[in-house]
Amino acid sequence: MSGAVSASEALLGAVRAGRMGEAAGLLDGMTDAERRACLPALKDLRKELRAAPWDAASRKAYPALHAAGAACHTGAAGTAAWLTAADLRWSQASPGVLLHVLGDRERDWLGDVAHRLAERPPLAQVPYELMSGLVRLSGCPVPTTETYVVGWIEQVGSLWQRGDTVLQRLRQDPYTAELVAAVFEIPDIGSRLDWLFGDGPDSWFNALAQLTREGAVDRKATVDACVARLLRGGVPSDCRVFLRLLTALGLTRDEERERAADWLALASDAVSTVASHAQSVLGSLALDGELTPRQLAEMSGGVLFRTEKKLVRAQLVLLGKALRCDPSSAAELLPAVAQAFGHEDTDVQERALKLVERHLDAAPPEVRGEVVDAAEELSPGLRVRAAETLGLEGADRVQEPYVELLPPAPEPARVPPAPESAVELAEEVGALLASGGDVAAFERTLDGLVRHGYRDRDALAEALKPVVTRLWWVDADPRYPSVEKYFRADPHGLEVVLATLLGQVSTATLHRADQHGPMTDPCVHSAVAAAFNARLWEAAHRLSTDPLPFLLATPTWGSGLLEPDELVARLDEYRRLGARPGETDFAQALLRVRRDDSAASAAAAERATALGTAEGNRLALWLTTDGPSLPWSSRRTSGVRILLELGELDGVPGEFPPAFQRIGRPVSLFKARAYCAHYWDRAERHHWLAVVPGRRELVAARLLRELSSVAVEGTRGDASVLPLLAEAPGEAGEAVHLGVAYGLGARHPEDRLSAVDALLVLAAQGQLDTERLGADLGQLMRRGAVKPLRLAESVRTAATTGAYATVWEILRAALPVLLADLATDGAAASARGFGELLAVAAECAERTGARGCMAHLAQAADRRGSSRLVTQARRLRATLDHGVAA
């Protein structure tokens, strides 16, 4: 036993000193029992090193500890777990050393370890050299897991020796056939291998293709696996890798013909690049007579419903060639061609109509009936042309008068009362912390915290503890400076109230924040943000000093508006309780109280005066005088942007707290900072509209730079506020319309959808000025801030919801600006996508029966050529002149 202790001490000393060679020598002379005896000391050393600083000298022991611990485990599971431990991963022993200390074990044991290591996820970063070395020593079957296969591919692709190629390495590897077959079974492997496969004569693609030709890898199985992987779909990198491999394999005509059903499925459902390859294979087979007309029609039924215009047009070309080669196939193919009549692109519709016009005479009568039915899907102009050129009965029926379909205007929603129990309130708090919530959820929860904090603060704190455990300041020492600094700089929504209830922020910090407001921030958002934050700081401070029974400013409606009767009732309850209203809370209540009903305001003012309190008198005066009117605005340009500056807001009472006085100050975009904390943090923007309900222009003007960025800089997510701006009460003026214009030209689809939602809401409310919005879009496109192609996608989306007339009025005001540039300079400033915009305008004009003229349209229509821009200009001119598409 003393010898075992001595060996253990010697090994531990060598490991602690980081002497790898000495530790390996000691392990070579040990029995299994001696190794097991060393294991507890090695585990203790591992715990000690885990707690040591990263730069400690003791950390040099890690590689020796990694090797010694693996060797001292006598079970395969324990060895594999030690080798892949996360704390040993970054300073592990080399594969050569590990193979040396493990190599004297039984072959079955080594194979077991090899397979256990191979089953670890790729994040474990098991060295391939270690796994392959154990496979070689044990003679076990090669693992085919993701970790092993990816390691094998990386190893083969990284050994750049003189005169050595990927093909030669694969030929020399006895496991190539098994591992190549395994590649096709690993999910999402393309994302890991795309960059490794590369191009060129020594690429993996060419090497694998050559091996299939030589017979080293089963060619039929490889082709079948490749096609099956493409049929499975998946991430783009997967499709890209396996499509390139399939192309490199160079399928013969017999191999392509055998898989006709697979190509049909790929052409219909695969990603665009794969579908294009399948389409080309099927097209070649069809033109050589090796695809029946029925199969070609089946293929067309899938391809013509795809959104990729390139694929759709290529399919129509293929159908035209097939019809020329075999006119008798018209009975099968013309109904397939007619399916393109319902495509959103009128160019596609016109191509399909030309094919039908050319070959319909060769079709039997029943096919004409199918084409007549399909012609109903054509655009109005092409439907008239179909009636004239084909004599289709019913295609020229008089269309019913156009009816605009707009979504219903959103109805105002009441803010529900605060939860009755502390437990229910705590659940609401947890939901808000997780998702953010809207104005109604936030306001009722804030009011609930104040109410329950007034009734029983201890019970509320106890109920809140489980839902706030993930907030970083919960377990912090209240005297720790970073907590005080955190809440002095910003209340962070409900967090400052929660921290107050749990005793995690000092009263002194809350007092300074309540009295002096936020630290100086000259950004354009600071005015509304300061008012929002001031109310939160006040609520938290009063919880610590003089709790409020409830909040006066909790809105009646989700928009932030407060009914005057409710405010009077709340002031009466304050009077009965002898409570002192919060200065900031009362100021917010005055800004929120609704004054558009003069009769209701006068009656509420009379009751407020009867209360005999200072706040009642202030409310009565506020209700019987005109509120602050919207300030004047002026346009300013900054690069390609058009922004707004606001003048001073008149009518803000002098007795308002300083934070609310800032709301009335002018907004100068060029004196304020362009970027600030509010620029990056969007969490509280939707609450700003409830600070000044009924005055959304004030908020929209302050957010214009962010809204312009979605189009100019391609930022993501800033346009999410547009639907809220559209639903908010108040005048929709220059700022709101400019914001929607920028959103319609946003880079990201989700931002464009937000802008479309806002546009439709404004239209449904009767507050959309199409002339103003169109003029703004024209100027922004001329300056390059909005790209015509993005705008075309947005307005097409809006039109297809049923708002064709609304979109037409917008484009009728926007297009002449670009058409004027086209007529003057010969090329529009942003010509890319201009044709698409004209196509949307032409479709809207056709559907709504628009007539008249558009400035400078004739010059565009008279240009030479058949570009998208010219053909759509001609179509629009013909529609406006005669009601028939060109």
mmCIF file of N, CA and C in Angstrom, residues 95-201:
data_model
loop_
_atom_site.group_PDB
_atom_site.id
_atom_site.type_symbol
_atom_site.label_atom_id
_atom_site.label_comp_id
_atom_site.label_asym_id
_atom_site.label_seq_id
_atom_site.Cartn_x
_atom_site.Cartn_y
_atom_site.Cartn_z
ATOM 1 N N PRO A 95 -3.424 14.786 -28.720
ATOM 2 C CA PRO A 95 -3.903 13.441 -29.046
ATOM 3 C C PRO A 95 -2.797 12.386 -28.977
ATOM 4 N N GLY A 96 -1.551 12.765 -29.358
ATOM 5 C CA GLY A 96 -0.457 11.800 -29.301
ATOM 6 C C GLY A 96 -0.185 11.319 -27.884
ATOM 7 N N VAL A 97 -0.187 12.252 -26.935
ATOM 8 C CA VAL A 97 0.039 11.887 -25.532
ATOM 9 C C VAL A 97 -1.103 11.025 -25.016
ATOM 10 N N LEU A 98 -2.325 11.380 -25.341
ATOM 11 C CA LEU A 98 -3.472 10.607 -24.870
ATOM 12 C C LEU A 98 -3.465 9.192 -25.434
ATOM 13 N N LEU A 99 -3.118 9.042 -26.690
ATOM 14 C CA LEU A 99 -3.035 7.706 -27.274
ATOM 15 C C LEU A 99 -1.921 6.888 -26.611
ATOM 16 N N HIS A 100 -0.857 7.567 -26.199
ATOM 17 C CA HIS A 100 0.249 6.874 -25.530
ATOM 18 C C HIS A 100 -0.182 6.330 -24.175
ATOM 19 N N VAL A 101 -0.878 7.165 -23.360
ATOM 20 C CA VAL A 101 -1.220 6.726 -22.008
ATOM 21 C C VAL A 101 -2.418 5.767 -22.007
ATOM 22 N N LEU A 102 -3.197 5.759 -23.084
ATOM 23 C CA LEU A 102 -4.342 4.858 -23.155
ATOM 24 C C LEU A 102 -4.076 3.613 -23.994
ATOM 25 N N GLY A 103 -2.984 3.604 -24.717
ATOM 26 C CA GLY A 103 -2.762 2.566 -25.721
ATOM 27 C C GLY A 103 -2.547 1.173 -25.192
ATOM 28 N N ASP A 104 -2.264 1.011 -23.888
ATOM 29 C CA ASP A 104 -2.000 -0.327 -23.357
ATOM 30 C C ASP A 104 -3.271 -1.029 -22.893
ATOM 31 N N ARG A 105 -4.458 -0.412 -23.119
ATOM 32 C CA ARG A 105 -5.700 -1.042 -22.691
ATOM 33 C C ARG A 105 -6.159 -2.081 -23.716
ATOM 34 N N GLU A 106 -7.185 -2.831 -23.328
ATOM 35 C CA GLU A 106 -7.730 -3.847 -24.216
ATOM 36 C C GLU A 106 -8.383 -3.195 -25.436
ATOM 37 N N ARG A 107 -8.387 -3.946 -26.551
ATOM 38 C CA ARG A 107 -8.911 -3.408 -27.808
ATOM 39 C C ARG A 107 -10.403 -3.069 -27.700
ATOM 40 N N ASP A 108 -11.192 -3.912 -27.048
ATOM 41 C CA ASP A 108 -12.626 -3.635 -26.915
ATOM 42 C C ASP A 108 -12.861 -2.362 -26.094
ATOM 43 N N TRP A 109 -12.038 -2.184 -25.049
ATOM 44 C CA TRP A 109 -12.164 -0.992 -24.204
ATOM 45 C C TRP A 109 -11.849 0.269 -25.008
ATOM 46 N N LEU A 110 -10.788 0.209 -25.805
ATOM 47 C CA LEU A 110 -10.413 1.362 -26.630
ATOM 48 C C LEU A 110 -11.509 1.681 -27.652
ATOM 49 N N GLY A 111 -12.108 0.623 -28.243
ATOM 50 C CA GLY A 111 -13.194 0.853 -29.194
ATOM 51 C C GLY A 111 -14.400 1.477 -28.527
ATOM 52 N N ASP A 112 -14.678 1.059 -27.290
ATOM 53 C CA ASP A 112 -15.795 1.637 -26.549
ATOM 54 C C ASP A 112 -15.567 3.129 -26.303
ATOM 55 N N VAL A 113 -14.342 3.495 -25.894
ATOM 56 C CA VAL A 113 -14.022 4.908 -25.670
ATOM 57 C C VAL A 113 -14.153 5.694 -26.976
ATOM 58 N N ALA A 114 -13.641 5.118 -28.066
ATOM 59 C CA ALA A 114 -13.707 5.809 -29.360
ATOM 60 C C ALA A 114 -15.152 6.132 -29.740
ATOM 61 N N HIS A 115 -16.058 5.186 -29.581
ATOM 62 C CA HIS A 115 -17.449 5.414 -29.964
ATOM 63 C C HIS A 115 -18.139 6.374 -28.996
ATOM 64 N N ARG A 116 -17.773 6.336 -27.725
ATOM 65 C CA ARG A 116 -18.352 7.284 -26.775
ATOM 66 C C ARG A 116 -17.917 8.713 -27.095
ATOM 67 N N LEU A 117 -16.663 8.863 -27.471
ATOM 68 C CA LEU A 117 -16.187 10.200 -27.846
ATOM 69 C C LEU A 117 -16.867 10.674 -29.127
ATOM 70 N N ALA A 118 -17.055 9.770 -30.065
ATOM 71 C CA ALA A 118 -17.675 10.151 -31.338
ATOM 72 C C ALA A 118 -19.135 10.537 -31.166
ATOM 73 N N GLU A 119 -19.783 10.035 -30.124
ATOM 74 C CA GLU A 119 -21.190 10.358 -29.888
ATOM 75 C C GLU A 119 -21.374 11.701 -29.189
ATOM 76 N N ARG A 120 -20.276 12.312 -28.750
ATOM 77 C CA ARG A 120 -20.392 13.632 -28.136
ATOM 78 C C ARG A 120 -20.795 14.658 -29.184
ATOM 79 N N PRO A 121 -21.504 15.718 -28.792
ATOM 80 C CA PRO A 121 -21.885 16.749 -29.779
ATOM 81 C C PRO A 121 -20.655 17.494 -30.287
ATOM 82 N N PRO A 122 -20.756 18.118 -31.452
ATOM 83 C CA PRO A 122 -19.606 18.845 -31.995
ATOM 84 C C PRO A 122 -19.060 19.922 -31.060
ATOM 85 N N LEU A 123 -19.911 20.501 -30.218
ATOM 86 C CA LEU A 123 -19.449 21.543 -29.305
ATOM 87 C C LEU A 123 -18.435 21.022 -28.301
ATOM 88 N N ALA A 124 -18.391 19.714 -28.105
ATOM 89 C CA ALA A 124 -17.401 19.143 -27.189
ATOM 90 C C ALA A 124 -15.992 19.244 -27.737
ATOM 91 N N GLN A 125 -15.853 19.462 -29.057
ATOM 92 C CA GLN A 125 -14.554 19.686 -29.708
ATOM 93 C C GLN A 125 -13.573 18.542 -29.428
ATOM 94 N N VAL A 126 -14.041 17.326 -29.620
ATOM 95 C CA VAL A 126 -13.166 16.159 -29.465
ATOM 96 C C VAL A 126 -12.222 16.112 -30.656
ATOM 97 N N PRO A 127 -10.899 16.025 -30.430
ATOM 98 C CA PRO A 127 -9.957 15.993 -31.560
ATOM 99 C C PRO A 127 -10.181 14.756 -32.430
ATOM 100 N N TYR A 128 -10.236 14.957 -33.721
ATOM 101 C CA TYR A 128 -10.416 13.823 -34.631
ATOM 102 C C TYR A 128 -9.234 12.869 -34.548
ATOM 103 N N GLU A 129 -8.024 13.413 -34.363
ATOM 104 C CA GLU A 129 -6.845 12.553 -34.286
ATOM 105 C C GLU A 129 -6.948 11.558 -33.139
ATOM 106 N N LEU A 130 -7.564 11.971 -32.031
ATOM 107 C CA LEU A 130 -7.736 11.070 -30.900
ATOM 108 C C LEU A 130 -8.734 9.968 -31.240
ATOM 109 N N MET A 131 -9.877 10.354 -31.812
ATOM 110 C CA MET A 131 -10.881 9.345 -32.147
ATOM 111 C C MET A 131 -10.363 8.367 -33.191
ATOM 112 N N SER A 132 -9.744 8.885 -34.248
ATOM 113 C CA SER A 132 -9.256 7.997 -35.303
ATOM 114 C C SER A 132 -8.117 7.116 -34.807
ATOM 115 N N GLY A 133 -7.288 7.653 -33.904
ATOM 116 C CA GLY A 133 -6.211 6.837 -33.337
ATOM 117 C C GLY A 133 -6.757 5.690 -32.509
ATOM 118 N N LEU A 134 -7.803 5.937 -31.725
ATOM 119 C CA LEU A 134 -8.418 4.867 -30.939
ATOM 120 C C LEU A 134 -9.075 3.832 -31.848
ATOM 121 N N VAL A 135 -9.693 4.279 -32.959
ATOM 122 C CA VAL A 135 -10.266 3.333 -33.920
ATOM 123 C C VAL A 135 -9.177 2.467 -34.527
ATOM 124 N N ARG A 136 -8.054 3.083 -34.845
ATOM 125 C CA ARG A 136 -6.943 2.330 -35.442
ATOM 126 C C ARG A 136 -6.369 1.305 -34.467
ATOM 127 N N LEU A 137 -6.189 1.709 -33.185
ATOM 128 C CA LEU A 137 -5.615 0.803 -32.187
ATOM 129 C C LEU A 137 -6.563 -0.342 -31.852
ATOM 130 N N SER A 138 -7.853 -0.063 -31.849
ATOM 131 C CA SER A 138 -8.824 -1.069 -31.424
ATOM 132 C C SER A 138 -9.303 -1.953 -32.557
ATOM 133 N N GLY A 139 -9.256 -1.428 -33.804
ATOM 134 C CA GLY A 139 -9.787 -2.179 -34.927
ATOM 135 C C GLY A 139 -11.302 -2.254 -34.931
ATOM 136 N N CYS A 140 -11.961 -1.356 -34.213
ATOM 137 C CA CYS A 140 -13.423 -1.369 -34.131
ATOM 138 C C CYS A 140 -14.036 -0.778 -35.396
ATOM 139 N N PRO A 141 -15.345 -1.004 -35.641
ATOM 140 C CA PRO A 141 -16.009 -0.352 -36.784
ATOM 141 C C PRO A 141 -15.898 1.173 -36.655
ATOM 142 N N VAL A 142 -15.744 1.831 -37.784
ATOM 143 C CA VAL A 142 -15.569 3.277 -37.745
ATOM 144 C C VAL A 142 -16.877 3.953 -37.339
ATOM 145 N N PRO A 143 -16.860 4.908 -36.405
ATOM 146 C CA PRO A 143 -18.092 5.632 -36.048
ATOM 147 C C PRO A 143 -18.571 6.482 -37.221
ATOM 148 N N THR A 144 -19.854 6.662 -37.327
ATOM 149 C CA THR A 144 -20.416 7.494 -38.404
ATOM 150 C C THR A 144 -21.275 8.606 -37.825
ATOM 151 N N THR A 145 -20.911 9.115 -36.656
ATOM 152 C CA THR A 145 -21.633 10.218 -36.039
ATOM 153 C C THR A 145 -21.212 11.546 -36.648
ATOM 154 N N GLU A 146 -21.957 12.600 -36.343
ATOM 155 C CA GLU A 146 -21.624 13.924 -36.876
ATOM 156 C C GLU A 146 -20.239 14.371 -36.430
ATOM 157 N N THR A 147 -19.911 14.188 -35.158
ATOM 158 C CA THR A 147 -18.613 14.632 -34.653
ATOM 159 C C THR A 147 -17.475 13.948 -35.396
ATOM 160 N N TYR A 148 -17.595 12.648 -35.621
ATOM 161 C CA TYR A 148 -16.509 11.919 -36.277
ATOM 162 C C TYR A 148 -16.433 12.275 -37.762
ATOM 163 N N VAL A 149 -17.579 12.310 -38.434
ATOM 164 C CA VAL A 149 -17.574 12.555 -39.880
ATOM 165 C C VAL A 149 -17.075 13.965 -40.201
ATOM 166 N N VAL A 150 -17.548 14.960 -39.435
ATOM 167 C CA VAL A 150 -17.082 16.324 -39.674
ATOM 168 C C VAL A 150 -15.589 16.440 -39.385
ATOM 169 N N GLY A 151 -15.142 15.792 -38.312
ATOM 170 C CA GLY A 151 -13.704 15.795 -38.030
ATOM 171 C C GLY A 151 -12.904 15.155 -39.145
ATOM 172 N N TRP A 152 -13.429 14.081 -39.706
ATOM 173 C CA TRP A 152 -12.750 13.412 -40.829
ATOM 174 C C TRP A 152 -12.651 14.327 -42.044
ATOM 175 N N ILE A 153 -13.736 14.996 -42.379
ATOM 176 C CA ILE A 153 -13.724 15.889 -43.542
ATOM 177 C C ILE A 153 -12.741 17.036 -43.329
ATOM 178 N N GLU A 154 -12.760 17.631 -42.132
ATOM 179 C CA GLU A 154 -11.831 18.729 -41.848
ATOM 180 C C GLU A 154 -10.383 18.246 -41.898
ATOM 181 N N GLN A 155 -10.138 17.034 -41.412
ATOM 182 C CA GLN A 155 -8.781 16.501 -41.423
ATOM 183 C C GLN A 155 -8.299 16.250 -42.846
ATOM 184 N N VAL A 156 -9.137 15.636 -43.649
ATOM 185 C CA VAL A 156 -8.746 15.352 -45.032
ATOM 186 C C VAL A 156 -8.514 16.649 -45.798
ATOM 187 N N GLY A 157 -9.327 17.648 -45.536
ATOM 188 C CA GLY A 157 -9.215 18.889 -46.285
ATOM 189 C C GLY A 157 -8.130 19.827 -45.807
ATOM 190 N N SER A 158 -7.478 19.542 -44.677
ATOM 191 C CA SER A 158 -6.494 20.485 -44.129
ATOM 192 C C SER A 158 -5.054 20.012 -44.234
ATOM 193 N N LEU A 159 -4.815 18.792 -44.664
ATOM 194 C CA LEU A 159 -3.431 18.281 -44.742
ATOM 195 C C LEU A 159 -2.839 18.596 -46.115
ATOM 196 N N TRP A 160 -2.336 19.792 -46.260
ATOM 197 C CA TRP A 160 -1.807 20.220 -47.559
ATOM 198 C C TRP A 160 -0.319 19.866 -47.647
ATOM 199 N N GLN A 161 -0.036 18.625 -48.016
ATOM 200 C CA GLN A 161 1.345 18.169 -48.156
ATOM 201 C C GLN A 161 1.733 18.192 -49.623
ATOM 202 N N ARG A 162 3.036 18.288 -49.885
ATOM 203 C CA ARG A 162 3.512 18.367 -51.261
ATOM 204 C C ARG A 162 3.157 17.077 -52.011
ATOM 205 N N GLY A 163 2.538 17.235 -53.168
ATOM 206 C CA GLY A 163 2.184 16.090 -53.988
ATOM 207 C C GLY A 163 0.989 15.311 -53.487
ATOM 208 N N ASP A 164 0.308 15.831 -52.450
ATOM 209 C CA ASP A 164 -0.823 15.123 -51.863
ATOM 210 C C ASP A 164 -2.097 15.881 -52.184
ATOM 211 N N THR A 165 -3.148 15.184 -52.586
ATOM 212 C CA THR A 165 -4.414 15.829 -52.919
ATOM 213 C C THR A 165 -5.541 15.195 -52.116
ATOM 214 N N VAL A 166 -6.694 15.859 -52.134
ATOM 215 C CA VAL A 166 -7.868 15.315 -51.459
ATOM 216 C C VAL A 166 -8.194 13.939 -52.027
ATOM 217 N N LEU A 167 -8.131 13.808 -53.343
ATOM 218 C CA LEU A 167 -8.432 12.526 -53.979
ATOM 219 C C LEU A 167 -7.481 11.439 -53.497
ATOM 220 N N GLN A 168 -6.167 11.729 -53.415
ATOM 221 C CA GLN A 168 -5.197 10.729 -52.965
ATOM 222 C C GLN A 168 -5.442 10.335 -51.515
ATOM 223 N N ARG A 169 -5.790 11.303 -50.674
ATOM 224 C CA ARG A 169 -6.047 10.988 -49.273
ATOM 225 C C ARG A 169 -7.282 10.106 -49.122
ATOM 226 N N LEU A 170 -8.306 10.400 -49.915
ATOM 227 C CA LEU A 170 -9.513 9.580 -49.851
ATOM 228 C C LEU A 170 -9.245 8.163 -50.344
ATOM 229 N N ARG A 171 -8.409 8.035 -51.357
ATOM 230 C CA ARG A 171 -8.065 6.700 -51.845
ATOM 231 C C ARG A 171 -7.323 5.892 -50.789
ATOM 232 N N GLN A 172 -6.485 6.574 -50.000
ATOM 233 C CA GLN A 172 -5.661 5.877 -49.013
ATOM 234 C C GLN A 172 -6.436 5.520 -47.751
ATOM 235 N N ASP A 173 -7.544 6.185 -47.496
ATOM 236 C CA ASP A 173 -8.298 5.964 -46.272
ATOM 237 C C ASP A 173 -9.170 4.717 -46.428
ATOM 238 N N PRO A 174 -8.996 3.715 -45.567
ATOM 239 C CA PRO A 174 -9.788 2.484 -45.716
ATOM 240 C C PRO A 174 -11.268 2.664 -45.377
ATOM 241 N N TYR A 175 -11.620 3.784 -44.740
ATOM 242 C CA TYR A 175 -12.998 3.984 -44.304
ATOM 243 C C TYR A 175 -13.752 4.979 -45.185
ATOM 244 N N THR A 176 -13.197 5.345 -46.316
ATOM 245 C CA THR A 176 -13.810 6.383 -47.142
ATOM 246 C C THR A 176 -15.244 6.042 -47.528
ATOM 247 N N ALA A 177 -15.503 4.830 -47.975
ATOM 248 C CA ALA A 177 -16.845 4.460 -48.441
ATOM 249 C C ALA A 177 -17.881 4.631 -47.334
ATOM 250 N N GLU A 178 -17.565 4.153 -46.107
ATOM 251 C CA GLU A 178 -18.521 4.261 -45.007
ATOM 252 C C GLU A 178 -18.759 5.707 -44.598
ATOM 253 N N LEU A 179 -17.681 6.485 -44.586
ATOM 254 C CA LEU A 179 -17.818 7.867 -44.120
ATOM 255 C C LEU A 179 -18.503 8.752 -45.151
ATOM 256 N N VAL A 180 -18.265 8.507 -46.432
ATOM 257 C CA VAL A 180 -18.965 9.268 -47.465
ATOM 258 C C VAL A 180 -20.464 8.999 -47.376
ATOM 259 N N ALA A 181 -20.848 7.742 -47.183
ATOM 260 C CA ALA A 181 -22.276 7.416 -47.051
ATOM 261 C C ALA A 181 -22.888 8.104 -45.833
ATOM 262 N N ALA A 182 -22.100 8.262 -44.762
ATOM 263 C CA ALA A 182 -22.618 8.879 -43.543
ATOM 264 C C ALA A 182 -22.851 10.375 -43.695
ATOM 265 N N VAL A 183 -22.107 11.000 -44.615
ATOM 266 C CA VAL A 183 -22.246 12.450 -44.809
ATOM 267 C C VAL A 183 -23.691 12.815 -45.123
ATOM 268 N N PHE A 184 -24.375 11.982 -45.893
ATOM 269 C CA PHE A 184 -25.741 12.304 -46.336
ATOM 270 C C PHE A 184 -26.774 12.135 -45.233
ATOM 271 N N GLU A 185 -26.405 11.543 -44.116
ATOM 272 C CA GLU A 185 -27.359 11.280 -43.047
ATOM 273 C C GLU A 185 -27.289 12.308 -41.924
ATOM 274 N N ILE A 186 -26.330 13.213 -41.969
ATOM 275 C CA ILE A 186 -26.130 14.160 -40.872
ATOM 276 C C ILE A 186 -26.928 15.432 -41.164
ATOM 277 N N PRO A 187 -27.833 15.830 -40.273
ATOM 278 C CA PRO A 187 -28.649 17.037 -40.529
ATOM 279 C C PRO A 187 -27.807 18.314 -40.495
ATOM 280 N N ASP A 188 -28.159 19.235 -41.386
ATOM 281 C CA ASP A 188 -27.536 20.565 -41.430
ATOM 282 C C ASP A 188 -26.023 20.507 -41.541
ATOM 283 N N ILE A 189 -25.495 19.493 -42.196
ATOM 284 C CA ILE A 189 -24.044 19.396 -42.302
ATOM 285 C C ILE A 189 -23.493 20.396 -43.314
ATOM 286 N N GLY A 190 -24.346 20.857 -44.219
ATOM 287 C CA GLY A 190 -23.864 21.791 -45.236
ATOM 288 C C GLY A 190 -23.323 23.077 -44.653
ATOM 289 N N SER A 191 -23.940 23.570 -43.574
ATOM 290 C CA SER A 191 -23.470 24.816 -42.968
ATOM 291 C C SER A 191 -22.072 24.671 -42.391
ATOM 292 N N ARG A 192 -21.669 23.443 -42.042
ATOM 293 C CA ARG A 192 -20.335 23.212 -41.491
ATOM 294 C C ARG A 192 -19.320 22.915 -42.579
ATOM 295 N N LEU A 193 -19.794 22.456 -43.731
ATOM 296 C CA LEU A 193 -18.859 21.985 -44.758
ATOM 297 C C LEU A 193 -18.776 22.879 -45.987
ATOM 298 N N ASP A 194 -19.704 23.824 -46.117
ATOM 299 C CA ASP A 194 -19.755 24.636 -47.334
ATOM 300 C C ASP A 194 -18.411 25.305 -47.617
ATOM 301 N N TRP A 195 -17.804 25.880 -46.583
ATOM 302 C CA TRP A 195 -16.547 26.597 -46.784
ATOM 303 C C TRP A 195 -15.378 25.652 -47.002
ATOM 304 N N LEU A 196 -15.524 24.377 -46.605
ATOM 305 C CA LEU A 196 -14.419 23.438 -46.765
ATOM 306 C C LEU A 196 -14.360 22.824 -48.160
ATOM 307 N N PHE A 197 -15.537 22.665 -48.795
ATOM 308 C CA PHE A 197 -15.560 21.923 -50.044
ATOM 309 C C PHE A 197 -14.855 22.679 -51.175
ATOM 310 N N GLY A 198 -15.065 23.991 -51.258
ATOM 311 C CA GLY A 198 -14.332 24.806 -52.227
ATOM 312 C C GLY A 198 -14.565 24.395 -53.672
ATOM 313 N N ASP A 199 -13.787 25.030 -54.558
ATOM 314 C CA ASP A 199 -13.852 24.758 -55.996
ATOM 315 C C ASP A 199 -12.484 24.351 -56.496
ATOM 316 N N GLY A 200 -12.424 24.085 -57.796
ATOM 317 C CA GLY A 200 -11.141 23.770 -58.388
ATOM 318 C C GLY A 200 -10.947 22.280 -58.616
ATOM 319 N N PRO A 201 -9.866 21.928 -59.321
ATOM 320 C CA PRO A 201 -9.629 20.514 -59.667
ATOM 321 C C PRO A 201 -9.396 19.627 -58.456
#
